[in-house]
CSV table of C-alpha atoms in Angstrom, one decimal:
chain,number,residue,atom,x,y,z
A,1,MET,CA,-0.1,-0.1,-0.1
A,2,SER,CA,1.1,3.6,-0.7
A,3,THR,CA,0.4,6.6,1.4
A,4,SER,CA,-0.2,10.4,0.6
A,5,SER,CA,-1.3,13.1,3.0
A,6,ALA,CA,-2.2,16.7,2.9
A,7,SER,CA,-3.0,19.6,5.2
A,8,VAL,CA,-5.6,21.9,3.9
A,9,ALA,CA,-5.4,25.2,5.8
A,10,THR,CA,-9.0,26.4,6.7
A,11,ASP,CA,-11.3,28.2,9.3
A,12,ARG,CA,-13.9,25.5,8.8
A,13,PRO,CA,-12.2,22.2,8.6
A,14,GLY,CA,-15.1,20.1,10.2
A,15,ARG,CA,-17.7,21.6,8.1
A,16,TYR,CA,-15.7,20.6,4.7
A,17,ALA,CA,-14.6,17.3,6.3
A,18,LYS,CA,-18.5,16.7,6.9
A,19,GLN,CA,-19.4,18.1,3.5
A,20,LEU,CA,-16.8,15.9,1.7
A,21,ALA,CA,-18.4,12.7,3.6
A,22,SER,CA,-21.6,13.4,2.8
A,23,HIS,CA,-21.0,14.2,-0.8
A,24,LEU,CA,-19.1,11.1,-1.5
A,25,SER,CA,-21.4,8.8,0.6
A,26,ARG,CA,-23.6,8.4,-2.6
A,27,ARG,CA,-21.1,6.5,-4.1
A,28,THR,CA,-18.9,4.8,-1.7
A,29,GLU,CA,-18.7,4.3,2.1
A,30,THR,CA,-18.0,7.2,4.1
A,31,GLY,CA,-18.4,8.1,7.9
A,32,TRP,CA,-18.0,11.4,9.9
A,33,ASP,CA,-18.1,11.6,13.8
A,34,GLU,CA,-19.1,15.4,14.6
A,35,THR,CA,-17.8,15.0,18.1
A,36,ALA,CA,-14.4,13.7,17.6
A,37,GLY,CA,-14.0,15.7,14.2
A,38,ARG,CA,-12.8,12.5,12.5
A,39,GLY,CA,-14.3,10.7,9.3
A,40,TRP,CA,-13.2,8.2,6.5
A,41,VAL,CA,-13.9,7.7,3.1
A,42,THR,CA,-13.2,4.4,1.2
A,43,LEU,CA,-12.5,4.3,-2.7
A,44,GLY,CA,-11.4,1.4,-4.5
A,45,THR,CA,-8.6,-0.5,-2.5
A,46,GLY,CA,-8.0,2.5,-0.2
A,47,ARG,CA,-9.1,4.6,2.7
A,48,ALA,CA,-8.7,8.4,3.4
A,49,GLU,CA,-8.9,9.6,7.1
A,50,LEU,CA,-10.2,13.2,7.7
A,51,VAL,CA,-9.5,15.1,10.7
A,52,ALA,CA,-10.8,18.4,11.5
A,53,ALA,CA,-7.6,19.9,13.3
A,54,ASP,CA,-7.2,23.5,14.6
A,55,GLY,CA,-7.0,25.8,11.3
A,56,SER,CA,-6.7,22.8,9.1
A,57,LEU,CA,-8.1,19.8,7.4
A,58,ASP,CA,-5.7,17.1,7.6
A,59,LEU,CA,-6.3,14.1,5.0
A,60,SER,CA,-4.3,11.0,4.9
A,61,ILE,CA,-4.8,8.1,2.3
A,62,GLU,CA,-3.6,4.6,2.2
A,63,ALA,CA,-4.4,2.9,-1.2
A,64,ASP,CA,-2.8,0.4,-3.8
A,65,GLU,CA,-0.3,2.7,-6.1
A,66,ALA,CA,-2.7,2.2,-9.0
A,67,ASP,CA,-5.5,4.0,-7.1
A,68,LEU,CA,-3.5,6.9,-5.1
A,69,ALA,CA,-3.6,9.5,-7.6
A,70,ARG,CA,-7.3,8.8,-8.5
A,71,PHE,CA,-8.0,9.3,-4.7
A,72,GLU,CA,-5.8,12.5,-4.5
A,73,ASP,CA,-8.0,13.6,-7.3
A,74,VAL,CA,-11.5,12.9,-6.0
A,75,LEU,CA,-10.9,14.2,-2.7
A,76,GLY,CA,-8.7,17.1,-4.1
A,77,ARG,CA,-11.4,18.4,-6.6
A,78,HIS,CA,-14.1,18.1,-4.5
A,79,LEU,CA,-12.7,20.0,-1.5
A,80,VAL,CA,-11.7,22.8,-4.0
A,81,ARG,CA,-15.2,23.0,-5.3
A,82,PHE,CA,-16.6,23.4,-1.7
A,83,GLY,CA,-14.0,25.8,-0.6
A,84,THR,CA,-14.1,27.8,-3.7
A,85,LYS,CA,-14.9,31.2,-1.6
A,86,ASP,CA,-12.2,30.3,0.9
A,87,GLU,CA,-10.0,29.5,-1.9
A,88,LEU,CA,-8.8,26.0,-0.4
A,89,ILE,CA,-5.5,24.7,-1.8
A,90,VAL,CA,-5.2,20.8,-1.6
A,91,GLN,CA,-1.4,20.0,-2.1
A,92,TRP,CA,-0.6,15.9,-1.6
A,93,THR,CA,2.6,14.7,-0.5
A,94,ARG,CA,3.4,11.1,-0.9
A,95,GLY,CA,4.7,8.8,1.8
A,96,ASP,CA,8.3,8.7,0.2
A,97,GLY,CA,8.3,12.5,0.3
A,98,THR,CA,7.5,13.0,-3.3
A,99,PRO,CA,5.1,15.9,-4.3
A,100,GLY,CA,1.7,14.3,-5.3
A,101,SER,CA,-1.3,16.4,-7.1
A,102,THR,CA,-2.0,19.8,-6.2
A,103,TYR,CA,-5.7,21.5,-6.4
A,104,ARG,CA,-6.6,25.3,-6.2
A,105,HIS,CA,-9.3,27.0,-7.4
A,106,ASP,CA,-8.9,28.3,-11.3
A,107,PRO,CA,-11.6,30.7,-12.2
A,108,ASP,CA,-10.9,29.8,-15.9
A,109,ASP,CA,-11.3,25.9,-15.6
A,110,ALA,CA,-13.9,24.2,-13.8
A,111,ALA,CA,-11.7,21.1,-13.2
A,112,ALA,CA,-9.6,23.5,-10.9
A,113,THR,CA,-6.3,21.3,-11.1
A,114,SER,CA,-2.6,22.4,-11.6
C-alpha cells in the first residue's frame, strides 16, 4: 500500500470534512463523527482519514499505488469546489516525500487542477 497526505488550511475544517463525507457517501462508504472531528472515505482499494484540526483539515490516504492518484484527485477536486470562496488549496505529499497532485481554484477552469 502507498500513502499520501495533505493539510488544507481552513477556518472551517469540520464543515468541509462533513460535506466531503456526505457528498461522497452517495457513491462509496464514508463516515463522519462530529464529536471527534474525524471521518473516513473508502475508494477502490483505499481509505482516507479526515481529521478536523485547529486551522486545517488533515487528510491521509492509504491505497494501492494504482489508485492513489485517483483518490487524491477525487478528494482534491471536491474540496476545492466546496471551498471556492475560501480559496482552499489541496497539496498532496506522497509517503516517500515526493509531491503528489495539487488542487486550487482556477476561475478559468472548472476542473480546478494544476
